[in-house]
N, CA and C atoms as an extended XYZ file, in Angstrom:
219
Properties=species:S:1:pos:R:3:atomname:S:1:resname:S:1:resid:I:1 pbc="F F F"
N         2.747        7.051      -11.871 N   HIS     1
C         3.225        6.045      -10.941 CA  HIS     1
C         2.166        4.969      -10.753 C   HIS     1
N         2.635        3.764      -10.553 N   GLN     2
C         1.724        2.657      -10.318 CA  GLN     2
C         1.675        2.351       -8.826 C   GLN     2
N         0.586        1.770       -8.408 N   ILE     3
C         0.432        1.381       -7.008 CA  ILE     3
C         0.994       -0.021       -6.846 C   ILE     3
N         1.875       -0.198       -5.874 N   THR     4
C         2.446       -1.519       -5.630 CA  THR     4
C         1.581       -2.290       -4.649 C   THR     4
N         1.674       -3.569       -4.720 N   ARG     5
C         0.935       -4.462       -3.825 CA  ARG     5
C         1.913       -5.219       -2.929 C   ARG     5
N         2.931       -4.545       -2.481 N   LEU     6
C         3.963       -5.155       -1.657 CA  LEU     6
C         3.859       -4.655       -0.223 C   LEU     6
N         4.323       -5.469        0.717 N   PHE     7
C         4.413       -5.046        2.105 CA  PHE     7
C         5.742       -4.309        2.259 C   PHE     7
N         5.727       -3.043        2.618 N   PRO     8
C         6.942       -2.225        2.617 CA  PRO     8
C         8.085       -2.754        3.483 C   PRO     8
N         7.770       -3.402        4.579 N   ARG     9
C         8.831       -3.848        5.503 CA  ARG     9
C         9.355       -5.247        5.221 C   ARG     9
N         8.638       -6.020        4.414 N   LEU    10
C         9.132       -7.352        4.058 CA  LEU    10
C        10.215       -7.227        2.999 C   LEU    10
N        11.214       -8.091        3.095 N   THR    11
C        12.280       -8.090        2.088 CA  THR    11
C        11.799       -8.827        0.838 C   THR    11
N        12.597       -8.707       -0.214 N   ALA    12
C        12.276       -9.416       -1.456 CA  ALA    12
C        12.202      -10.921       -1.190 C   ALA    12
N        13.153      -11.463       -0.433 N   ALA    13
C        13.177      -12.896       -0.121 CA  ALA    13
C        11.947      -13.293        0.694 C   ALA    13
N        11.551      -12.477        1.638 N   GLU    14
C        10.382      -12.793        2.462 CA  GLU    14
C         9.101      -12.793        1.634 C   GLU    14
N         8.964      -11.846        0.721 N   HIS    15
C         7.794      -11.822       -0.160 CA  HIS    15
C         7.694      -13.127       -0.951 C   HIS    15
N         8.802      -13.538       -1.550 N   LEU    16
C         8.788      -14.754       -2.364 CA  LEU    16
C         8.574      -15.994       -1.500 C   LEU    16
N         9.132      -16.009       -0.291 N   ALA    17
C         8.950      -17.153        0.603 CA  ALA    17
C         7.473      -17.336        0.943 C   ALA    17
N         6.787      -16.244        1.213 N   VAL    18
C         5.355      -16.329        1.521 CA  VAL    18
C         4.586      -16.796        0.290 C   VAL    18
N         4.937      -16.287       -0.875 N   ALA    19
C         4.241      -16.664       -2.106 CA  ALA    19
C         4.447      -18.135       -2.453 C   ALA    19
N         5.613      -18.680       -2.129 N   LEU    20
C         5.925      -20.072       -2.472 CA  LEU    20
C         5.416      -21.074       -1.436 C   LEU    20
N         4.984      -20.586       -0.293 N   GLN    21
C         4.547      -21.460        0.785 CA  GLN    21
C         3.196      -22.082        0.445 C   GLN    21
N         3.085      -23.415        0.600 N   PRO    22
C         1.779      -24.032        0.359 CA  PRO    22
C         0.809      -23.609        1.460 C   PRO    22
N        -0.467      -23.542        1.156 N   PRO    23
C        -1.444      -23.169        2.179 CA  PRO    23
C        -1.435      -24.181        3.325 C   PRO    23
N        -1.299      -23.681        4.538 N   ARG    24
C        -1.281      -24.543        5.729 CA  ARG    24
C        -2.012      -23.822        6.852 C   ARG    24
N        -2.479      -24.597        7.761 N   LEU    25
C        -3.147      -24.018        8.924 CA  LEU    25
C        -2.210      -23.895       10.111 C   LEU    25
N        -1.036      -24.517       10.052 N   ASP    26
C        -0.132      -24.526       11.202 CA  ASP    26
C         1.061      -23.590       11.011 C   ASP    26
N         0.864      -22.463       10.349 N   LEU    27
C         1.948      -21.512       10.122 CA  LEU    27
C         2.470      -20.986       11.449 C   LEU    27
N         3.746      -20.804       11.516 N   CYS    28
C         4.370      -20.298       12.732 CA  CYS    28
C         5.339      -19.199       12.324 C   CYS    28
N         4.885      -17.955       12.310 N   PHE    29
C         5.676      -16.841       11.829 CA  PHE    29
C         6.745      -16.396       12.807 C   PHE    29
N         6.687      -16.838       14.043 N   TRP    30
C         7.670      -16.361       15.018 CA  TRP    30
C         8.903      -17.244       15.082 C   TRP    30
N         8.928      -18.350       14.359 N   ARG    31
C        10.132      -19.179       14.294 CA  ARG    31
C        11.198      -18.484       13.464 C   ARG    31
N        12.454      -18.673       13.852 N   ALA    32
C        13.555      -18.104       13.074 CA  ALA    32
C        13.588      -18.769       11.703 C   ALA    32
N        13.712      -17.965       10.691 N   ALA    33
C        13.758      -18.473        9.320 CA  ALA    33
C        15.151      -18.260        8.756 C   ALA    33
N        15.554      -19.107        7.814 N   PRO    34
C        16.860      -18.886        7.188 CA  PRO    34
C        16.875      -17.570        6.417 C   PRO    34
N        18.067      -17.037        6.189 N   ARG    35
C        18.217      -15.758        5.484 CA  ARG    35
C        17.459      -15.761        4.165 C   ARG    35
N        17.686      -16.772        3.339 N   VAL    36
C        16.930      -16.945        2.097 CA  VAL    36
C        16.283      -18.326        2.175 C   VAL    36
N        14.991      -18.364        2.426 N   PRO    37
C        14.305      -19.647        2.584 CA  PRO    37
C        14.471      -20.553        1.365 C   PRO    37
N        14.352      -21.844        1.606 N   GLU    38
C        14.508      -22.849        0.556 CA  GLU    38
C        13.532      -22.586       -0.589 C   GLU    38
N        14.019      -22.696       -1.794 N   GLY    39
C        13.190      -22.503       -2.979 CA  GLY    39
C        13.114      -21.063       -3.464 C   GLY    39
N        13.584      -20.117       -2.656 N   VAL    40
C        13.486      -18.700       -3.007 CA  VAL    40
C        14.668      -18.248       -3.871 C   VAL    40
N        15.852      -18.795       -3.604 N   ALA    41
C        17.065      -18.362       -4.313 CA  ALA    41
C        16.935      -18.452       -5.839 C   ALA    41
N        16.393      -19.545       -6.393 N   PRO    42
C        16.258      -19.592       -7.860 CA  PRO    42
C        15.358      -18.482       -8.404 C   PRO    42
N        14.301      -18.145       -7.674 N   TRP    43
C        13.404      -17.070       -8.106 CA  TRP    43
C        14.099      -15.724       -8.042 C   TRP    43
N        14.859      -15.496       -6.984 N   LEU    44
C        15.604      -14.239       -6.875 CA  LEU    44
C        16.575      -14.093       -8.040 C   LEU    44
N        17.256      -15.203       -8.389 N   ARG    45
C        18.198      -15.196       -9.524 CA  ARG    45
C        17.468      -14.893      -10.823 C   ARG    45
N        16.350      -15.570      -11.047 N   THR    46
C        15.566      -15.382      -12.274 CA  THR    46
C        15.105      -13.938      -12.423 C   THR    46
N        14.709      -13.335      -11.307 N   LEU    47
C        14.211      -11.955      -11.332 CA  LEU    47
C        15.327      -10.918      -11.312 C   LEU    47
N        16.568      -11.367      -11.106 N   GLY    48
C        17.688      -10.439      -11.023 CA  GLY    48
C        17.737       -9.683       -9.711 C   GLY    48
N        17.154      -10.262       -8.673 N   LEU    49
C        17.104       -9.608       -7.364 CA  LEU    49
C        17.945      -10.319       -6.307 C   LEU    49
N        18.812      -11.218       -6.737 N   GLU    50
C        19.612      -12.007       -5.790 CA  GLU    50
C        20.429      -11.124       -4.848 C   GLU    50
N        21.035      -10.075       -5.362 N   ALA    51
C        21.863       -9.188       -4.539 CA  ALA    51
C        21.008       -8.300       -3.636 C   ALA    51
N        19.713       -8.244       -3.890 N   ARG    52
C        18.815       -7.368       -3.120 CA  ARG    52
C        17.849       -8.176       -2.250 C   ARG    52
N        18.172       -9.440       -1.999 N   ALA    53
C        17.287      -10.344       -1.263 CA  ALA    53
C        16.888       -9.815        0.106 C   ALA    53
N        17.805       -9.148        0.795 N   ASP    54
C        17.543       -8.678        2.156 CA  ASP    54
C        17.089       -7.230        2.230 C   ASP    54
N        16.770       -6.645        1.111 N   VAL    55
C        16.345       -5.241        1.074 CA  VAL    55
C        14.829       -5.171        1.227 C   VAL    55
N        14.320       -4.352        2.157 N   PRO    56
C        12.867       -4.196        2.273 CA  PRO    56
C        12.276       -3.657        0.963 C   PRO    56
N        11.064       -4.065        0.670 N   ALA    57
C        10.408       -3.668       -0.584 CA  ALA    57
C        10.354       -2.147       -0.737 C   ALA    57
N        10.170       -1.436        0.357 N   ALA    58
C        10.080        0.031        0.284 CA  ALA    58
C        11.386        0.659       -0.194 C   ALA    58
N        12.505       -0.026        0.007 N   ALA    59
C        13.803        0.517       -0.385 CA  ALA    59
C        14.233        0.075       -1.784 C   ALA    59
N        13.461       -0.803       -2.415 N   LEU    60
C        13.777       -1.228       -3.780 CA  LEU    60
C        13.411       -0.114       -4.753 C   LEU    60
N        14.136       -0.043       -5.845 N   ALA    61
C        13.817        0.907       -6.910 CA  ALA    61
C        12.467        0.501       -7.523 C   ALA    61
N        11.742        1.443       -8.108 N   PRO    62
C        10.433        1.108       -8.695 CA  PRO    62
C        10.490       -0.070       -9.674 C   PRO    62
N        11.517       -0.134      -10.499 N   GLY    63
C        11.644       -1.252      -11.437 CA  GLY    63
C        11.854       -2.577      -10.725 C   GLY    63
N        12.608       -2.552       -9.641 N   GLU    64
C        12.825       -3.766       -8.853 CA  GLU    64
C        11.527       -4.197       -8.166 C   GLU    64
N        10.742       -3.234       -7.724 N   GLN    65
C         9.449       -3.557       -7.125 CA  GLN    65
C         8.548       -4.231       -8.151 C   GLN    65
N         8.562       -3.766       -9.391 N   ARG    66
C         7.758       -4.375      -10.461 CA  ARG    66
C         8.221       -5.813      -10.708 C   ARG    66
N         9.543       -6.018      -10.740 N   LEU    67
C        10.072       -7.364      -10.935 CA  LEU    67
C         9.604       -8.300       -9.816 C   LEU    67
N         9.653       -7.793       -8.587 N   LEU    68
C         9.209       -8.595       -7.451 CA  LEU    68
C         7.724       -8.934       -7.580 C   LEU    68
N         6.925       -7.965       -7.974 N   GLU    69
C         5.496       -8.219       -8.163 CA  GLU    69
C         5.252       -9.263       -9.256 C   GLU    69
N         6.037       -9.212      -10.310 N   ILE    70
C         5.921      -10.209      -11.381 CA  ILE    70
C         6.254      -11.586      -10.824 C   ILE    70
N         7.289      -11.664      -10.006 N   GLY    71
C         7.660      -12.930       -9.387 CA  GLY    71
C         6.588      -13.473       -8.454 C   GLY    71
N         5.811      -12.601       -7.865 N   LEU    72
C         4.747      -13.019       -6.964 CA  LEU    72
C         3.503      -13.480       -7.707 C   LEU    72
N         3.379      -13.076       -8.957 N   ALA    73
C         2.163      -13.388       -9.725 CA  ALA    73
C         2.095      -14.852      -10.129 C   ALA    73
């Protein structure tokens, strides 16, 4: 088994949203965010995880976790 570098409670969409966010000092994590943040949907489609966008990383199959990690790289 390989060790994953994912946050277990974040969804696939949330992981990609954080990865795609430009570095800023004024981040506000407590604001309501859209279900699939802007710019994330194409990545989910490319990775084949579109139907699993709202699934926490811990609940993804090992292969899906690898795909998500590849998308984050």
